[in-house]
Short mmCIF file of C-alpha atoms and ligand atoms in Angstrom, two decimals:
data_model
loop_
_atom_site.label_atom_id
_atom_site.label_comp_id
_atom_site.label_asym_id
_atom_site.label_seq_id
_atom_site.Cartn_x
_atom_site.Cartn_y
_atom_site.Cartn_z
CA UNK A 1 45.95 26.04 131.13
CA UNK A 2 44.24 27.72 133.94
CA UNK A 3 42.24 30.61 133.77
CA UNK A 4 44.11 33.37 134.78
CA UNK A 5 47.57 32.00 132.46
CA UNK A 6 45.10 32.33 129.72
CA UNK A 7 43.80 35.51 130.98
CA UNK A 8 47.84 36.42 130.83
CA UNK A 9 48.26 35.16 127.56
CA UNK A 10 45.15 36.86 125.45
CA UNK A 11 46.25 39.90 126.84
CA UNK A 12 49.67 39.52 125.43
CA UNK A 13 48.24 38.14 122.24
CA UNK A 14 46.15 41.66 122.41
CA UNK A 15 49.24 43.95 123.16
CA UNK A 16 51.38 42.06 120.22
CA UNK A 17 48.30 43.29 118.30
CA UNK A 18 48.26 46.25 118.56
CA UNK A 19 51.88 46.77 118.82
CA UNK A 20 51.67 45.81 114.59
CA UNK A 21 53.68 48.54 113.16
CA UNK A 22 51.57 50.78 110.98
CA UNK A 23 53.22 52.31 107.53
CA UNK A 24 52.30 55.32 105.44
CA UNK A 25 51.10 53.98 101.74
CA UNK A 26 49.65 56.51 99.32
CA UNK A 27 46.71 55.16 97.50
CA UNK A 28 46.01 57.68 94.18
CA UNK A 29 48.03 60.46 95.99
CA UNK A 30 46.44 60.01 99.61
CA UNK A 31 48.12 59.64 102.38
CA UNK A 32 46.88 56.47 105.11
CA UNK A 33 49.00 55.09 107.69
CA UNK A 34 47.95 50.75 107.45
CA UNK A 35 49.49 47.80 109.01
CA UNK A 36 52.44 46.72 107.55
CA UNK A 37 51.80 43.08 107.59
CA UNK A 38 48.91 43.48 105.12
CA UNK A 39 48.37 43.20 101.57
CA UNK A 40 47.54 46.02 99.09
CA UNK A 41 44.28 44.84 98.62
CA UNK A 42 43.78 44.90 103.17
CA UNK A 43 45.62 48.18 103.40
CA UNK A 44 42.81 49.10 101.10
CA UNK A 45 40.38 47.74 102.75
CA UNK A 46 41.58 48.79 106.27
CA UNK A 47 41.69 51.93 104.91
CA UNK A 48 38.39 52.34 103.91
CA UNK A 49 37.73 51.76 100.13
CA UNK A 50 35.31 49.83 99.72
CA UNK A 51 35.99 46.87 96.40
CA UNK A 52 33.09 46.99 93.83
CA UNK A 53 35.64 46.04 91.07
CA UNK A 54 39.14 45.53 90.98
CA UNK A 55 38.63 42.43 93.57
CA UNK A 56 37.74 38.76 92.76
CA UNK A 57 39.58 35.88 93.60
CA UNK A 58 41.90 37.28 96.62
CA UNK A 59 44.00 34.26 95.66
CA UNK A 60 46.29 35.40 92.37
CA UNK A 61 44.15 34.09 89.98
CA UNK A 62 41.67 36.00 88.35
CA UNK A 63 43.82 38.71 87.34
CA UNK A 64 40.85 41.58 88.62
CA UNK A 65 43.17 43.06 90.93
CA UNK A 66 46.42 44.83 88.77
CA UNK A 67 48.52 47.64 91.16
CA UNK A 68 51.14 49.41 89.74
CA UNK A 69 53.44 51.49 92.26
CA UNK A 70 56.40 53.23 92.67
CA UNK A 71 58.87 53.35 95.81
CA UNK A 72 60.53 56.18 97.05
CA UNK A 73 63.54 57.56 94.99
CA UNK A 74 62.65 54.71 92.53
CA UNK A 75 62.20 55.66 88.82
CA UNK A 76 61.15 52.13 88.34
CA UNK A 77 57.29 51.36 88.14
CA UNK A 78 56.38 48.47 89.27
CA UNK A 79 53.40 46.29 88.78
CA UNK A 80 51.72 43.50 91.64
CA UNK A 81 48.60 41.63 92.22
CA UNK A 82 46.80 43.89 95.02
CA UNK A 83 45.94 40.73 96.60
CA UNK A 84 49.28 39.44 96.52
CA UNK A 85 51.61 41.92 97.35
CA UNK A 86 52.48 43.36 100.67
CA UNK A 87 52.63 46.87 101.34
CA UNK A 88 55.87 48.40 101.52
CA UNK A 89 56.50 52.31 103.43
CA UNK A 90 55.66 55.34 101.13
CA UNK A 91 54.51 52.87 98.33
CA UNK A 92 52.66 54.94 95.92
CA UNK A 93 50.06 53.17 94.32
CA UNK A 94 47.17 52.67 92.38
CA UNK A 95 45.01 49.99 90.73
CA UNK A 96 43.79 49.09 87.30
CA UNK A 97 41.11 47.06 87.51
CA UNK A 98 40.59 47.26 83.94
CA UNK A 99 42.38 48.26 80.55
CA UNK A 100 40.61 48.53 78.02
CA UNK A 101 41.88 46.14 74.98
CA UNK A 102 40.73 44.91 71.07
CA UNK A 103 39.17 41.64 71.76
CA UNK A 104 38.79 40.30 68.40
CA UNK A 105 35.56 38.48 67.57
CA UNK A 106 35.30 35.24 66.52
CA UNK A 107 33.40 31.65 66.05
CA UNK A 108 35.99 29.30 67.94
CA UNK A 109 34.03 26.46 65.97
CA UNK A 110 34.90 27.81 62.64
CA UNK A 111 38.50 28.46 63.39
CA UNK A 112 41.48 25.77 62.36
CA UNK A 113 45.10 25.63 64.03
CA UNK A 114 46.34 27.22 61.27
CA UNK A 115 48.82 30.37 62.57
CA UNK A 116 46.95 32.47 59.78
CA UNK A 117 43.62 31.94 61.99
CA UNK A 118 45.73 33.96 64.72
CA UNK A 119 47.43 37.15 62.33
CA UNK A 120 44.28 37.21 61.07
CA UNK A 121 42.31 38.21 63.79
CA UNK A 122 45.07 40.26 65.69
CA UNK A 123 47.00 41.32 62.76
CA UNK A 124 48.57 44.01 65.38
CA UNK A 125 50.65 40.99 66.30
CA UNK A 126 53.20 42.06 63.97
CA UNK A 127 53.79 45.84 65.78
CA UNK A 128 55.79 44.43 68.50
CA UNK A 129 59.03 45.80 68.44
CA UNK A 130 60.33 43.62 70.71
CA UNK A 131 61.08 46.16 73.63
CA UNK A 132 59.92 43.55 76.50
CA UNK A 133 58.11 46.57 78.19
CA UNK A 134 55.20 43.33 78.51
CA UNK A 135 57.48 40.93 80.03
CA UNK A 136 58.59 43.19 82.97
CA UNK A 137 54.92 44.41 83.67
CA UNK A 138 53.71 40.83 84.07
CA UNK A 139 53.17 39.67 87.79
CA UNK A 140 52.97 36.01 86.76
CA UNK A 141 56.39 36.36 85.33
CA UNK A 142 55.23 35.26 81.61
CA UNK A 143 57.70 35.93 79.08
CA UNK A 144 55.03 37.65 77.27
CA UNK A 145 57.49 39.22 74.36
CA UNK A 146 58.79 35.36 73.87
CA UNK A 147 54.74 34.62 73.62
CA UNK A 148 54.29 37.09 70.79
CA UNK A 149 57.57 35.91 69.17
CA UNK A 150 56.20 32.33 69.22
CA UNK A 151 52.93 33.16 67.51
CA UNK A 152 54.49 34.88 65.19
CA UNK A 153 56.76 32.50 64.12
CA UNK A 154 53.58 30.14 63.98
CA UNK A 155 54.22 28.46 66.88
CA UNK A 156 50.76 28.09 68.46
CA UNK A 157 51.93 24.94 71.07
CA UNK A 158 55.12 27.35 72.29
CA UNK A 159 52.97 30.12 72.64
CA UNK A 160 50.40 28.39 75.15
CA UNK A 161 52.84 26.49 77.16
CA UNK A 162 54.56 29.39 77.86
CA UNK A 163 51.31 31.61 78.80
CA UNK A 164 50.13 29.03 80.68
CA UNK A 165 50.32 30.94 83.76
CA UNK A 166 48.91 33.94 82.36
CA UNK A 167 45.91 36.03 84.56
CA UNK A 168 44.48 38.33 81.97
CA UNK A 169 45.07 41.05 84.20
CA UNK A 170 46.04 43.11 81.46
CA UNK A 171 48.94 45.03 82.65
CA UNK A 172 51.03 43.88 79.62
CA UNK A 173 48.70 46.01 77.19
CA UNK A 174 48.97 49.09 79.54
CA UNK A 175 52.67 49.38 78.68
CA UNK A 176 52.97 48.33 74.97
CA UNK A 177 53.66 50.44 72.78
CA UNK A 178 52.69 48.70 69.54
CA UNK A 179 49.25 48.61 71.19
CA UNK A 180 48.85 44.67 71.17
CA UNK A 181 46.08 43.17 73.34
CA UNK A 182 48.38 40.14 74.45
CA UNK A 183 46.70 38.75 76.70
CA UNK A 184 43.71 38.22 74.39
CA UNK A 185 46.21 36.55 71.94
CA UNK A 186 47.84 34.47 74.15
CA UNK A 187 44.04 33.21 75.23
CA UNK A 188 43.52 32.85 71.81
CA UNK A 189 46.53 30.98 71.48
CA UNK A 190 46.41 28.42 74.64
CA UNK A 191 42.47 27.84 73.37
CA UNK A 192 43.22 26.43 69.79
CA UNK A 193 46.32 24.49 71.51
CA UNK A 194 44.03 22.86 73.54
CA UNK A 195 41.15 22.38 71.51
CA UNK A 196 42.92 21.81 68.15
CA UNK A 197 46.22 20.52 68.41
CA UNK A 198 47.05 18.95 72.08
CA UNK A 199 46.39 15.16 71.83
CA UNK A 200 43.15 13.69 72.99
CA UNK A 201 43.35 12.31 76.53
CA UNK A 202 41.64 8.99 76.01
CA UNK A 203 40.93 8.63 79.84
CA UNK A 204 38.72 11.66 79.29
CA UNK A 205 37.24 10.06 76.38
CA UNK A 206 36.20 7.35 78.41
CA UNK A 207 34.55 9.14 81.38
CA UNK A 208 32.56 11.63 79.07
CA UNK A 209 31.23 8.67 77.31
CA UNK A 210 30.75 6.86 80.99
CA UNK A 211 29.00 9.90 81.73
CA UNK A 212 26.36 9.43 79.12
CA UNK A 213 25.95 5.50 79.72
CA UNK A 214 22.56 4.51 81.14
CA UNK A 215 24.09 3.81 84.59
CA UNK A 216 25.04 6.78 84.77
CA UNK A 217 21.95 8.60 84.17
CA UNK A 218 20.35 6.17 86.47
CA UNK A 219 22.43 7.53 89.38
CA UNK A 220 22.01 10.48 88.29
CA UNK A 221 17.79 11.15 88.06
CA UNK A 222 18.13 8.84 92.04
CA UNK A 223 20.14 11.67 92.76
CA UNK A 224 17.95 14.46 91.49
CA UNK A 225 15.02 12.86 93.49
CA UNK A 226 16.64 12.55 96.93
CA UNK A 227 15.84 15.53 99.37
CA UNK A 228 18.93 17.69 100.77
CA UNK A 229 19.39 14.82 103.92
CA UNK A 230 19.86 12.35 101.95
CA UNK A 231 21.94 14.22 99.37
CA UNK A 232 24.10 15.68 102.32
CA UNK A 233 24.24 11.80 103.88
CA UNK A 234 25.63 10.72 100.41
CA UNK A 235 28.09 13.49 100.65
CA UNK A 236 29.24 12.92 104.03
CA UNK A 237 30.05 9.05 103.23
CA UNK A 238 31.43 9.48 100.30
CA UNK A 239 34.73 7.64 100.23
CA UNK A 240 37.72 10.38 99.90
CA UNK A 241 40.72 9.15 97.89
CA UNK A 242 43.57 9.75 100.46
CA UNK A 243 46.09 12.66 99.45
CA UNK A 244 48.71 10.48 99.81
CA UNK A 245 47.33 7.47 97.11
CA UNK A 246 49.27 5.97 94.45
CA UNK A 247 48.41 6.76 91.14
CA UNK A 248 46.08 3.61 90.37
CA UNK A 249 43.49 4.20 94.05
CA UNK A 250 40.35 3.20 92.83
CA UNK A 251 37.30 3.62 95.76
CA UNK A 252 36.35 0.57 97.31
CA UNK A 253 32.90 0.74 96.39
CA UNK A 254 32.47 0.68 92.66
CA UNK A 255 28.69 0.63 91.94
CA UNK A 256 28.95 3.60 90.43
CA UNK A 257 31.62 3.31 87.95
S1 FES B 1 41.81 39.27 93.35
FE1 FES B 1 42.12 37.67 91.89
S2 FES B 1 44.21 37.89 91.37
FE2 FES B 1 43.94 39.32 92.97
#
């Protein structure tokens, strides 16, 4: 393209800029006018908070970032990842970065996959009334009340698949009114599932115990003793399995496994 075409076209690019309409969003009762093209957690930021908390992943996985907001001639409150959700005109908004829940105690070591493990440590478990107020606060769409119902029915495996997506943001607990932490009882759940009661995967079997074999460590203290060159070099070459590979790509060089 030749210079002055370009010229043409970054000043375009420049005016479609700025022509980016800008909303008005009320952040704890303040009024700031922010692009409407951003999310909660830029409108924020363009607007000049600063995030000490309430901020991790940016990505919809850590669950730091809880917004709950109401529209306009709404009664409904909603609930959004900040990071996630776009800003919509007059939202009226604020985060919780943290509720503050009973996270039982416990040696996971000690514990069996016995249900009882479970009602013992949250005995609250049985307050739910079943209103669903959890399940419609949940920005991961768990059907937290059908979690609760499967651990107390004693179904641990039920109660972790269908968490599986949880965050731990903790906007469930901030509208229950039983006062269950769930989200600390649906951890609890998914972590005996997977440590007590899922099946062993015997291809991880094998690679922990590859791990520990002598060639292993071999290539492992070479390794430790090469200098950052040679450790990037190693990277650089490394042979990448190809996105596209069928399930049984092995790397052509093998010396290692
Ligand atoms: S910052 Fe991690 S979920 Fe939003």
């Amino acid at each position: 393209m030749a210079d002055k075409e370009r010229e043409v076209s970054d000043k375009e690019k420049n005016e479609e800029t700025v022509k980016v309409k800008l909303i008005p969003v009320y952040v704890m009762g303040k009024r700031y006018l922010v692009p409407e093209t951003l999310t909660i957690m830029k409108a924020l930021e363009y607007a000049g908070y600063q995030f000490i908390r309430g901020c991790g992943c940016r990505g919809g996985i850590c669950g730091a970032c809880a917004t709950v907001y109401r529209k306009p001639g709404d009664y409904h409150l909603r609930v959004g990842l900040a990071c996630q959700t776009v800003v919509e005109p007059e939202m009226y908004l604020t985060q919780i970065p943290f509720y503050p829940a009973n996270r039982a105690s416990y040696d996971f070591a000690q514990l069996t996959a016995d249900p009882e493990e479970i009602f013992k440590l949250y005995p609250e478990v049985f307050r739910c009334i079943a209103c669903n107020a959890c399940t419609k606060a949940c920005p991961m769409d768990v059907q937290v009340m059908d979690v609760i119902s499967a651990v107390k029915q004693g179904n641990i495996e039920r109660a972790a698949t269908l968490s599986f997506n949880c965050i731990q943001c903790g906007l469930c607990v901030s509208r229950c009114m039983g006062e269950l932490p769930q989200y600390h009882i649906m951890q609890l759940a998914r972590r005996i599932y997977g440590s007590k009661i899922a099946p062993r995967a015997q291809h991880l079997n094998e690679a922990v115990e590859a791990a520990g074999s002598e060639k292993c460590q071999q290539t492992l203290e070479e390794l430790m003793k090469s200098d950052i060159k040679k450790l990037r070099e190693i990277y650089q070459s490394r042979e990448i399995e190809p996105v596209l590979a069928d399930e049984d790509w092995t790397p052509a060089k093998r010396d290692y496994l």
